[in-house]
C-alpha cells in the first residue's frame, strides 16, 4: 500500500483529501504543524507528497526546492492558482505533476497513479532530433541546456512525437488535452503550439512543427 502525505493548511480540504485517498486504497498522513514543515515531511517516509503551494511559514515552491535537495520522493503540487508561471516554476523546482483547484477527484487519482507508476520504474527518456525528452521531468535537453515544458506543451509534443511524420489534426490535439485539469480552447491550443515551437527553436530545432493548412500539423 503506497503512502501519500498531504501538505495542506486548510483542515477541511486535507481531511477531504485524506478520506478520498483512504477510500482509494492509499495509506495517508498529513501535516498539521507548519513551523518545521521540511523535517516532518521527510520523516513521514511517504511514497508521494501532495503539496499545496500556499502554505503557512514557507511558500510551497520554496519548500519543494528544499525537499528536492534531500530526497526524490514524487511531488504533485495542488493549487488554486491558474498562472502558467506557477506551473513552470513548480516543474522546474522538481514537481512531478501539477493540478489546480477545484480538482476533479477522478483526475487527481489518475495523476497520483501515473506518478507512482513512473516512480516505481525507470524514467522514460526518448530522443528527438538530438534532444532528450524526459517525460518524468517534463523537459527537453540538448546536453547543455534544459528547457521545462508546461504540462500542455508536453502533452502536445508527446502526441506529435508518437506520430512523427504524420499529420495531426487540431481536433486530435484538443482530444488529447481533454482530460487535463485546465480547459483548453482553440485559441489556447494555438498559443501552446507557438510556445512549443519557440522552445524547440531555442534548442536548435527550428521549423520542427510544420502547419498544414486546413489539415493540422506535422512534427518533422
JSON list of C-alpha atoms in Angstrom, two decimals:
[
{"chain": "A", "resi": 1, "resn": "UNK", "atom": "CA", "xyz": [0.00, 0.00, 0.00]},
{"chain": "A", "resi": 2, "resn": "UNK", "atom": "CA", "xyz": [1.53, 3.32, -1.10]},
{"chain": "A", "resi": 3, "resn": "UNK", "atom": "CA", "xyz": [1.65, 6.12, 1.46]},
{"chain": "A", "resi": 4, "resn": "UNK", "atom": "CA", "xyz": [0.64, 9.64, 0.42]},
{"chain": "A", "resi": 5, "resn": "UNK", "atom": "CA", "xyz": [1.49, 12.62, 2.62]},
{"chain": "A", "resi": 6, "resn": "UNK", "atom": "CA", "xyz": [-0.73, 15.70, 2.34]},
{"chain": "A", "resi": 7, "resn": "UNK", "atom": "CA", "xyz": [0.66, 19.20, 2.85]},
{"chain": "A", "resi": 8, "resn": "UNK", "atom": "CA", "xyz": [-2.40, 21.45, 3.01]},
{"chain": "A", "resi": 9, "resn": "UNK", "atom": "CA", "xyz": [-3.18, 24.11, 5.63]},
{"chain": "A", "resi": 10, "resn": "UNK", "atom": "CA", "xyz": [-6.96, 24.08, 5.11]},
{"chain": "A", "resi": 11, "resn": "UNK", "atom": "CA", "xyz": [-8.22, 21.46, 7.56]},
{"chain": "A", "resi": 12, "resn": "UNK", "atom": "CA", "xyz": [-11.42, 20.68, 5.67]},
{"chain": "A", "resi": 13, "resn": "UNK", "atom": "CA", "xyz": [-9.57, 20.19, 2.37]},
{"chain": "A", "resi": 14, "resn": "UNK", "atom": "CA", "xyz": [-6.83, 17.98, 3.80]},
{"chain": "A", "resi": 15, "resn": "UNK", "atom": "CA", "xyz": [-9.35, 15.78, 5.63]},
{"chain": "A", "resi": 16, "resn": "UNK", "atom": "CA", "xyz": [-11.40, 15.51, 2.45]},
{"chain": "A", "resi": 17, "resn": "UNK", "atom": "CA", "xyz": [-8.27, 14.53, 0.52]},
{"chain": "A", "resi": 18, "resn": "UNK", "atom": "CA", "xyz": [-7.25, 12.01, 3.18]},
{"chain": "A", "resi": 19, "resn": "UNK", "atom": "CA", "xyz": [-10.68, 10.36, 3.07]},
{"chain": "A", "resi": 20, "resn": "UNK", "atom": "CA", "xyz": [-10.62, 10.23, -0.74]},
{"chain": "A", "resi": 21, "resn": "UNK", "atom": "CA", "xyz": [-7.18, 8.62, -0.72]},
{"chain": "A", "resi": 22, "resn": "UNK", "atom": "CA", "xyz": [-8.00, 6.13, 2.06]},
{"chain": "A", "resi": 23, "resn": "UNK", "atom": "CA", "xyz": [-11.15, 5.07, 0.21]},
{"chain": "A", "resi": 24, "resn": "UNK", "atom": "CA", "xyz": [-8.96, 4.52, -2.87]},
{"chain": "A", "resi": 25, "resn": "UNK", "atom": "CA", "xyz": [-6.63, 2.16, -1.03]},
{"chain": "A", "resi": 26, "resn": "UNK", "atom": "CA", "xyz": [-3.80, 4.50, -0.03]},
{"chain": "A", "resi": 27, "resn": "UNK", "atom": "CA", "xyz": [-2.18, 4.90, 3.36]},
{"chain": "A", "resi": 28, "resn": "UNK", "atom": "CA", "xyz": [-2.33, 8.60, 4.22]},
{"chain": "A", "resi": 29, "resn": "UNK", "atom": "CA", "xyz": [-0.86, 11.14, 6.57]},
{"chain": "A", "resi": 30, "resn": "UNK", "atom": "CA", "xyz": [-0.84, 14.90, 6.69]},
{"chain": "A", "resi": 31, "resn": "UNK", "atom": "CA", "xyz": [0.99, 17.88, 8.08]},
{"chain": "A", "resi": 32, "resn": "UNK", "atom": "CA", "xyz": [-0.79, 19.86, 10.80]},
{"chain": "A", "resi": 33, "resn": "UNK", "atom": "CA", "xyz": [2.07, 21.98, 12.15]},
{"chain": "A", "resi": 34, "resn": "UNK", "atom": "CA", "xyz": [3.93, 24.12, 9.63]},
{"chain": "A", "resi": 35, "resn": "UNK", "atom": "CA", "xyz": [6.77, 25.58, 11.71]},
{"chain": "A", "resi": 36, "resn": "UNK", "atom": "CA", "xyz": [9.08, 22.65, 10.84]},
{"chain": "A", "resi": 37, "resn": "UNK", "atom": "CA", "xyz": [7.50, 21.50, 7.58]},
{"chain": "A", "resi": 38, "resn": "UNK", "atom": "CA", "xyz": [10.52, 20.07, 5.77]},
{"chain": "A", "resi": 39, "resn": "UNK", "atom": "CA", "xyz": [11.67, 17.85, 8.65]},
{"chain": "A", "resi": 40, "resn": "UNK", "atom": "CA", "xyz": [8.19, 16.46, 9.25]},
{"chain": "A", "resi": 41, "resn": "UNK", "atom": "CA", "xyz": [7.64, 15.75, 5.55]},
{"chain": "A", "resi": 42, "resn": "UNK", "atom": "CA", "xyz": [10.96, 13.93, 5.25]},
{"chain": "A", "resi": 43, "resn": "UNK", "atom": "CA", "xyz": [10.29, 11.97, 8.44]},
{"chain": "A", "resi": 44, "resn": "UNK", "atom": "CA", "xyz": [6.91, 10.78, 7.09]},
{"chain": "A", "resi": 45, "resn": "UNK", "atom": "CA", "xyz": [8.62, 8.40, 4.64]},
{"chain": "A", "resi": 46, "resn": "UNK", "atom": "CA", "xyz": [5.85, 8.80, 2.07]},
{"chain": "A", "resi": 47, "resn": "UNK", "atom": "CA", "xyz": [5.81, 7.34, -1.42]},
{"chain": "A", "resi": 48, "resn": "UNK", "atom": "CA", "xyz": [4.26, 10.55, -2.78]},
{"chain": "A", "resi": 49, "resn": "UNK", "atom": "CA", "xyz": [3.70, 14.07, -1.44]},
{"chain": "A", "resi": 50, "resn": "UNK", "atom": "CA", "xyz": [0.58, 16.07, -2.31]},
{"chain": "A", "resi": 51, "resn": "UNK", "atom": "CA", "xyz": [1.52, 19.69, -1.63]},
{"chain": "A", "resi": 52, "resn": "UNK", "atom": "CA", "xyz": [-0.38, 22.98, -1.78]},
{"chain": "A", "resi": 53, "resn": "UNK", "atom": "CA", "xyz": [1.60, 25.99, -3.00]},
{"chain": "A", "resi": 54, "resn": "UNK", "atom": "CA", "xyz": [0.01, 28.38, -0.47]},
{"chain": "A", "resi": 55, "resn": "UNK", "atom": "CA", "xyz": [1.07, 27.11, 2.96]},
{"chain": "A", "resi": 56, "resn": "UNK", "atom": "CA", "xyz": [1.99, 28.96, 6.18]},
{"chain": "A", "resi": 57, "resn": "UNK", "atom": "CA", "xyz": [5.56, 29.92, 7.08]},
{"chain": "A", "resi": 58, "resn": "UNK", "atom": "CA", "xyz": [7.07, 28.96, 3.72]},
{"chain": "A", "resi": 59, "resn": "UNK", "atom": "CA", "xyz": [5.97, 29.17, 0.09]},
{"chain": "A", "resi": 60, "resn": "UNK", "atom": "CA", "xyz": [5.22, 25.70, -1.25]},
{"chain": "A", "resi": 61, "resn": "UNK", "atom": "CA", "xyz": [7.53, 26.11, -4.23]},
{"chain": "A", "resi": 62, "resn": "UNK", "atom": "CA", "xyz": [10.43, 27.06, -1.94]},
{"chain": "A", "resi": 63, "resn": "UNK", "atom": "CA", "xyz": [9.60, 24.14, 0.35]},
{"chain": "A", "resi": 64, "resn": "UNK", "atom": "CA", "xyz": [9.63, 21.84, -2.68]},
{"chain": "A", "resi": 65, "resn": "UNK", "atom": "CA", "xyz": [13.04, 23.20, -3.64]},
{"chain": "A", "resi": 66, "resn": "UNK", "atom": "CA", "xyz": [14.38, 22.44, -0.16]},
{"chain": "A", "resi": 67, "resn": "UNK", "atom": "CA", "xyz": [12.91, 18.92, -0.15]},
{"chain": "A", "resi": 68, "resn": "UNK", "atom": "CA", "xyz": [14.49, 18.20, -3.53]},
{"chain": "A", "resi": 69, "resn": "UNK", "atom": "CA", "xyz": [17.92, 18.87, -2.04]},
{"chain": "A", "resi": 70, "resn": "UNK", "atom": "CA", "xyz": [17.47, 15.87, 0.24]},
{"chain": "A", "resi": 71, "resn": "UNK", "atom": "CA", "xyz": [15.11, 13.39, -1.44]},
{"chain": "A", "resi": 72, "resn": "UNK", "atom": "CA", "xyz": [13.50, 12.46, -4.74]},
{"chain": "A", "resi": 73, "resn": "UNK", "atom": "CA", "xyz": [10.06, 11.45, -3.40]},
{"chain": "A", "resi": 74, "resn": "UNK", "atom": "CA", "xyz": [7.46, 12.24, -6.11]},
{"chain": "A", "resi": 75, "resn": "UNK", "atom": "CA", "xyz": [5.56, 15.50, -5.51]},
{"chain": "A", "resi": 76, "resn": "UNK", "atom": "CA", "xyz": [2.29, 16.68, -7.02]},
{"chain": "A", "resi": 77, "resn": "UNK", "atom": "CA", "xyz": [1.56, 20.36, -6.47]},
{"chain": "A", "resi": 78, "resn": "UNK", "atom": "CA", "xyz": [-2.08, 21.27, -5.75]},
{"chain": "A", "resi": 79, "resn": "UNK", "atom": "CA", "xyz": [-3.05, 24.92, -6.01]},
{"chain": "A", "resi": 80, "resn": "UNK", "atom": "CA", "xyz": [-5.87, 27.36, -6.62]},
{"chain": "A", "resi": 81, "resn": "UNK", "atom": "CA", "xyz": [-3.60, 29.43, -8.84]},
{"chain": "A", "resi": 82, "resn": "UNK", "atom": "CA", "xyz": [-4.07, 29.20, -12.60]},
{"chain": "A", "resi": 83, "resn": "UNK", "atom": "CA", "xyz": [-0.96, 31.06, -13.77]},
{"chain": "A", "resi": 84, "resn": "UNK", "atom": "CA", "xyz": [1.23, 29.15, -16.22]},
{"chain": "A", "resi": 85, "resn": "UNK", "atom": "CA", "xyz": [4.23, 30.74, -14.48]},
{"chain": "A", "resi": 86, "resn": "UNK", "atom": "CA", "xyz": [3.39, 28.83, -11.29]},
{"chain": "A", "resi": 87, "resn": "UNK", "atom": "CA", "xyz": [3.26, 25.59, -13.25]},
{"chain": "A", "resi": 88, "resn": "UNK", "atom": "CA", "xyz": [6.65, 26.21, -14.87]},
{"chain": "A", "resi": 89, "resn": "UNK", "atom": "CA", "xyz": [8.23, 27.18, -11.53]},
{"chain": "A", "resi": 90, "resn": "UNK", "atom": "CA", "xyz": [6.81, 24.12, -9.78]},
{"chain": "A", "resi": 91, "resn": "UNK", "atom": "CA", "xyz": [8.08, 21.78, -12.50]},
{"chain": "A", "resi": 92, "resn": "UNK", "atom": "CA", "xyz": [11.49, 23.49, -12.59]},
{"chain": "A", "resi": 93, "resn": "UNK", "atom": "CA", "xyz": [11.80, 23.10, -8.79]},
{"chain": "A", "resi": 94, "resn": "UNK", "atom": "CA", "xyz": [11.21, 19.38, -9.16]},
{"chain": "A", "resi": 95, "resn": "UNK", "atom": "CA", "xyz": [7.45, 18.73, -9.03]},
{"chain": "A", "resi": 96, "resn": "UNK", "atom": "CA", "xyz": [6.35, 15.58, -10.83]},
{"chain": "A", "resi": 97, "resn": "UNK", "atom": "CA", "xyz": [2.91, 16.95, -11.68]},
{"chain": "A", "resi": 98, "resn": "UNK", "atom": "CA", "xyz": [0.62, 19.90, -11.05]},
{"chain": "A", "resi": 99, "resn": "UNK", "atom": "CA", "xyz": [-3.14, 20.11, -10.59]},
{"chain": "A", "resi": 100, "resn": "UNK", "atom": "CA", "xyz": [-5.39, 23.10, -9.89]},
{"chain": "A", "resi": 101, "resn": "UNK", "atom": "CA", "xyz": [-8.34, 23.53, -7.56]},
{"chain": "A", "resi": 102, "resn": "UNK", "atom": "CA", "xyz": [-11.16, 22.78, -7.75]},
{"chain": "A", "resi": 103, "resn": "UNK", "atom": "CA", "xyz": [-9.79, 19.44, -8.91]},
{"chain": "A", "resi": 104, "resn": "UNK", "atom": "CA", "xyz": [-11.74, 16.51, -10.29]},
{"chain": "A", "resi": 105, "resn": "UNK", "atom": "CA", "xyz": [-11.21, 13.64, -7.78]},
{"chain": "A", "resi": 106, "resn": "UNK", "atom": "CA", "xyz": [-11.05, 11.05, -10.57]},
{"chain": "A", "resi": 107, "resn": "UNK", "atom": "CA", "xyz": [-8.39, 13.02, -12.45]},
{"chain": "A", "resi": 108, "resn": "UNK", "atom": "CA", "xyz": [-6.41, 13.56, -9.24]},
{"chain": "A", "resi": 109, "resn": "UNK", "atom": "CA", "xyz": [-6.41, 9.82, -8.55]},
{"chain": "A", "resi": 110, "resn": "UNK", "atom": "CA", "xyz": [-5.32, 9.10, -12.13]},
{"chain": "A", "resi": 111, "resn": "UNK", "atom": "CA", "xyz": [-2.46, 11.59, -11.78]},
{"chain": "A", "resi": 112, "resn": "UNK", "atom": "CA", "xyz": [-1.37, 10.03, -8.50]},
{"chain": "A", "resi": 113, "resn": "UNK", "atom": "CA", "xyz": [-1.45, 6.55, -10.02]},
{"chain": "A", "resi": 114, "resn": "UNK", "atom": "CA", "xyz": [0.57, 7.71, -13.05]},
{"chain": "A", "resi": 115, "resn": "UNK", "atom": "CA", "xyz": [3.23, 9.43, -10.93]},
{"chain": "A", "resi": 116, "resn": "UNK", "atom": "CA", "xyz": [3.60, 6.43, -8.62]},
{"chain": "A", "resi": 117, "resn": "UNK", "atom": "CA", "xyz": [3.88, 4.13, -11.61]},
{"chain": "A", "resi": 118, "resn": "UNK", "atom": "CA", "xyz": [6.62, 6.30, -13.14]},
{"chain": "A", "resi": 119, "resn": "UNK", "atom": "CA", "xyz": [8.46, 6.44, -9.83]},
{"chain": "A", "resi": 120, "resn": "UNK", "atom": "CA", "xyz": [8.45, 2.66, -9.46]},
{"chain": "A", "resi": 121, "resn": "UNK", "atom": "CA", "xyz": [10.10, 2.06, -12.81]},
{"chain": "A", "resi": 122, "resn": "UNK", "atom": "CA", "xyz": [12.81, 3.50, -14.97]},
{"chain": "A", "resi": 123, "resn": "UNK", "atom": "CA", "xyz": [12.40, 7.07, -16.14]},
{"chain": "A", "resi": 124, "resn": "UNK", "atom": "CA", "xyz": [11.44, 7.12, -19.81]},
{"chain": "A", "resi": 125, "resn": "UNK", "atom": "CA", "xyz": [13.92, 9.08, -21.90]},
{"chain": "A", "resi": 126, "resn": "UNK", "atom": "CA", "xyz": [13.35, 9.32, -25.64]},
{"chain": "A", "resi": 127, "resn": "UNK", "atom": "CA", "xyz": [15.17, 11.38, -28.23]},
{"chain": "A", "resi": 128, "resn": "UNK", "atom": "CA", "xyz": [14.05, 13.78, -30.93]},
{"chain": "A", "resi": 129, "resn": "UNK", "atom": "CA", "xyz": [16.49, 15.36, -33.36]},
{"chain": "A", "resi": 130, "resn": "UNK", "atom": "CA", "xyz": [19.35, 15.11, -30.88]},
{"chain": "A", "resi": 131, "resn": "UNK", "atom": "CA", "xyz": [17.25, 16.24, -27.90]},
{"chain": "A", "resi": 132, "resn": "UNK", "atom": "CA", "xyz": [16.48, 14.09, -24.88]},
{"chain": "A", "resi": 133, "resn": "UNK", "atom": "CA", "xyz": [12.78, 14.04, -24.00]},
{"chain": "A", "resi": 134, "resn": "UNK", "atom": "CA", "xyz": [12.25, 13.33, -20.31]},
{"chain": "A", "resi": 135, "resn": "UNK", "atom": "CA", "xyz": [8.57, 12.61, -19.56]},
{"chain": "A", "resi": 136, "resn": "UNK", "atom": "CA", "xyz": [9.04, 12.40, -15.80]},
{"chain": "A", "resi": 137, "resn": "UNK", "atom": "CA", "xyz": [10.67, 15.84, -15.61]},
{"chain": "A", "resi": 138, "resn": "UNK", "atom": "CA", "xyz": [8.64, 17.31, -18.46]},
{"chain": "A", "resi": 139, "resn": "UNK", "atom": "CA", "xyz": [11.80, 18.60, -20.10]},
{"chain": "A", "resi": 140, "resn": "UNK", "atom": "CA", "xyz": [13.85, 18.76, -23.29]},
{"chain": "A", "resi": 141, "resn": "UNK", "atom": "CA", "xyz": [17.62, 18.96, -23.20]},
{"chain": "A", "resi": 142, "resn": "UNK", "atom": "CA", "xyz": [20.43, 19.12, -25.73]},
{"chain": "A", "resi": 143, "resn": "UNK", "atom": "CA", "xyz": [23.02, 18.07, -23.13]},
{"chain": "A", "resi": 144, "resn": "UNK", "atom": "CA", "xyz": [23.95, 21.65, -22.28]},
{"chain": "A", "resi": 145, "resn": "UNK", "atom": "CA", "xyz": [20.62, 23.37, -21.72]},
{"chain": "A", "resi": 146, "resn": "UNK", "atom": "CA", "xyz": [17.39, 22.02, -20.31]},
{"chain": "A", "resi": 147, "resn": "UNK", "atom": "CA", "xyz": [14.01, 23.60, -21.02]},
{"chain": "A", "resi": 148, "resn": "UNK", "atom": "CA", "xyz": [10.94, 22.77, -18.95]},
{"chain": "A", "resi": 149, "resn": "UNK", "atom": "CA", "xyz": [7.74, 22.28, -20.91]},
{"chain": "A", "resi": 150, "resn": "UNK", "atom": "CA", "xyz": [4.37, 23.07, -19.38]},
{"chain": "A", "resi": 151, "resn": "UNK", "atom": "CA", "xyz": [2.00, 20.15, -18.93]},
{"chain": "A", "resi": 152, "resn": "UNK", "atom": "CA", "xyz": [0.01, 21.11, -22.04]},
{"chain": "A", "resi": 153, "resn": "UNK", "atom": "CA", "xyz": [3.15, 21.61, -24.12]},
{"chain": "A", "resi": 154, "resn": "UNK", "atom": "CA", "xyz": [4.42, 18.15, -23.14]},
{"chain": "A", "resi": 155, "resn": "UNK", "atom": "CA", "xyz": [1.06, 16.53, -23.94]},
{"chain": "A", "resi": 156, "resn": "UNK", "atom": "CA", "xyz": [1.07, 18.18, -27.37]},
{"chain": "A", "resi": 157, "resn": "UNK", "atom": "CA", "xyz": [4.72, 17.35, -28.05]},
{"chain": "A", "resi": 158, "resn": "UNK", "atom": "CA", "xyz": [4.41, 13.74, -26.89]},
{"chain": "A", "resi": 159, "resn": "UNK", "atom": "CA", "xyz": [1.26, 13.24, -29.01]},
{"chain": "A", "resi": 160, "resn": "UNK", "atom": "CA", "xyz": [3.01, 14.61, -32.09]},
{"chain": "A", "resi": 161, "resn": "UNK", "atom": "CA", "xyz": [6.25, 12.72, -31.40]},
{"chain": "A", "resi": 162, "resn": "UNK", "atom": "CA", "xyz": [4.37, 9.43, -31.23]},
{"chain": "A", "resi": 163, "resn": "UNK", "atom": "CA", "xyz": [3.02, 10.27, -34.71]},
{"chain": "A", "resi": 164, "resn": "UNK", "atom": "CA", "xyz": [6.14, 11.92, -36.10]},
{"chain": "A", "resi": 165, "resn": "UNK", "atom": "CA", "xyz": [5.97, 12.45, -39.85]},
{"chain": "A", "resi": 166, "resn": "UNK", "atom": "CA", "xyz": [2.17, 12.16, -39.94]},
{"chain": "A", "resi": 167, "resn": "UNK", "atom": "CA", "xyz": [-0.46, 14.91, -39.91]},
{"chain": "A", "resi": 168, "resn": "UNK", "atom": "CA", "xyz": [-2.01, 15.52, -36.50]},
{"chain": "A", "resi": 169, "resn": "UNK", "atom": "CA", "xyz": [-5.29, 17.45, -36.57]},
{"chain": "A", "resi": 170, "resn": "UNK", "atom": "CA", "xyz": [-6.27, 20.18, -34.14]},
{"chain": "A", "resi": 171, "resn": "UNK", "atom": "CA", "xyz": [-9.24, 18.07, -33.07]},
{"chain": "A", "resi": 172, "resn": "UNK", "atom": "CA", "xyz": [-6.91, 15.21, -32.15]},
{"chain": "A", "resi": 173, "resn": "UNK", "atom": "CA", "xyz": [-4.77, 17.54, -30.06]},
{"chain": "A", "resi": 174, "resn": "UNK", "atom": "CA", "xyz": [-7.82, 19.00, -28.33]},
{"chain": "A", "resi": 175, "resn": "UNK", "atom": "CA", "xyz": [-8.96, 15.46, -27.51]},
{"chain": "A", "resi": 176, "resn": "UNK", "atom": "CA", "xyz": [-5.52, 14.60, -26.10]},
{"chain": "A", "resi": 177, "resn": "UNK", "atom": "CA", "xyz": [-5.75, 17.66, -23.84]},
{"chain": "A", "resi": 178, "resn": "UNK", "atom": "CA", "xyz": [-9.35, 17.00, -22.81]},
{"chain": "A", "resi": 179, "resn": "UNK", "atom": "CA", "xyz": [-8.62, 15.14, -19.54]},
{"chain": "A", "resi": 180, "resn": "UNK", "atom": "CA", "xyz": [-6.24, 17.87, -18.38]},
{"chain": "A", "resi": 181, "resn": "UNK", "atom": "CA", "xyz": [-7.48, 19.94, -15.44]},
{"chain": "A", "resi": 182, "resn": "UNK", "atom": "CA", "xyz": [-7.31, 23.19, -17.41]},
{"chain": "A", "resi": 183, "resn": "UNK", "atom": "CA", "xyz": [-9.87, 23.86, -20.15]},
{"chain": "A", "resi": 184, "resn": "UNK", "atom": "CA", "xyz": [-8.07, 24.42, -23.46]},
{"chain": "A", "resi": 185, "resn": "UNK", "atom": "CA", "xyz": [-9.96, 26.25, -26.20]},
{"chain": "A", "resi": 186, "resn": "UNK", "atom": "CA", "xyz": [-8.94, 26.66, -29.83]},
{"chain": "A", "resi": 187, "resn": "UNK", "atom": "CA", "xyz": [-7.03, 29.89, -29.20]},
{"chain": "A", "resi": 188, "resn": "UNK", "atom": "CA", "xyz": [-5.17, 28.41, -26.21]},
{"chain": "A", "resi": 189, "resn": "UNK", "atom": "CA", "xyz": [-4.11, 25.46, -28.39]},
{"chain": "A", "resi": 190, "resn": "UNK", "atom": "CA", "xyz": [-2.60, 27.90, -30.91]},
{"chain": "A", "resi": 191, "resn": "UNK", "atom": "CA", "xyz": [-0.72, 29.68, -28.13]},
{"chain": "A", "resi": 192, "resn": "UNK", "atom": "CA", "xyz": [0.64, 26.41, -26.72]},
{"chain": "A", "resi": 193, "resn": "UNK", "atom": "CA", "xyz": [1.86, 25.27, -30.13]},
{"chain": "A", "resi": 194, "resn": "UNK", "atom": "CA", "xyz": [3.53, 28.64, -30.70]},
{"chain": "A", "resi": 195, "resn": "UNK", "atom": "CA", "xyz": [5.36, 28.38, -27.35]},
{"chain": "A", "resi": 196, "resn": "UNK", "atom": "CA", "xyz": [6.38, 24.79, -28.08]},
{"chain": "A", "resi": 197, "resn": "UNK", "atom": "CA", "xyz": [7.80, 25.89, -31.43]},
{"chain": "A", "resi": 198, "resn": "UNK", "atom": "CA", "xyz": [9.81, 28.63, -29.71]},
{"chain": "A", "resi": 199, "resn": "UNK", "atom": "CA", "xyz": [11.27, 26.21, -27.15]},
{"chain": "A", "resi": 200, "resn": "UNK", "atom": "CA", "xyz": [12.24, 23.72, -29.85]},
{"chain": "A", "resi": 201, "resn": "UNK", "atom": "CA", "xyz": [13.86, 26.54, -31.85]},
{"chain": "A", "resi": 202, "resn": "UNK", "atom": "CA", "xyz": [15.75, 27.67, -28.74]},
{"chain": "A", "resi": 203, "resn": "UNK", "atom": "CA", "xyz": [17.30, 24.19, -28.58]},
{"chain": "A", "resi": 204, "resn": "UNK", "atom": "CA", "xyz": [18.25, 24.27, -32.26]},
{"chain": "A", "resi": 205, "resn": "UNK", "atom": "CA", "xyz": [15.18, 22.65, -33.82]},
{"chain": "A", "resi": 206, "resn": "UNK", "atom": "CA", "xyz": [13.86, 25.49, -35.94]},
{"chain": "A", "resi": 207, "resn": "UNK", "atom": "CA", "xyz": [10.78, 24.75, -38.08]},
{"chain": "A", "resi": 208, "resn": "UNK", "atom": "CA", "xyz": [10.27, 21.44, -36.26]},
{"chain": "A", "resi": 209, "resn": "UNK", "atom": "CA", "xyz": [6.48, 21.78, -36.42]},
{"chain": "A", "resi": 210, "resn": "UNK", "atom": "CA", "xyz": [5.03, 22.37, -39.87]},
{"chain": "A", "resi": 211, "resn": "UNK", "atom": "CA", "xyz": [1.50, 23.73, -40.30]},
{"chain": "A", "resi": 212, "resn": "UNK", "atom": "CA", "xyz": [-0.63, 22.07, -42.96]},
{"chain": "A", "resi": 213, "resn": "UNK", "atom": "CA", "xyz": [-3.43, 24.46, -43.92]},
{"chain": "A", "resi": 214, "resn": "UNK", "atom": "CA", "xyz": [-6.89, 23.07, -43.09]},
{"chain": "A", "resi": 215, "resn": "UNK", "atom": "CA", "xyz": [-5.29, 19.76, -42.07]},
{"chain": "A", "resi": 216, "resn": "UNK", "atom": "CA", "xyz": [-3.23, 20.22, -38.92]},
{"chain": "A", "resi": 217, "resn": "UNK", "atom": "CA", "xyz": [0.45, 19.89, -38.01]},
{"chain": "A", "resi": 218, "resn": "UNK", "atom": "CA", "xyz": [3.41, 17.62, -38.68]},
{"chain": "A", "resi": 219, "resn": "UNK", "atom": "CA", "xyz": [6.39, 17.13, -36.39]},
{"chain": "A", "resi": 220, "resn": "UNK", "atom": "CA", "xyz": [9.22, 16.73, -38.89]}
]
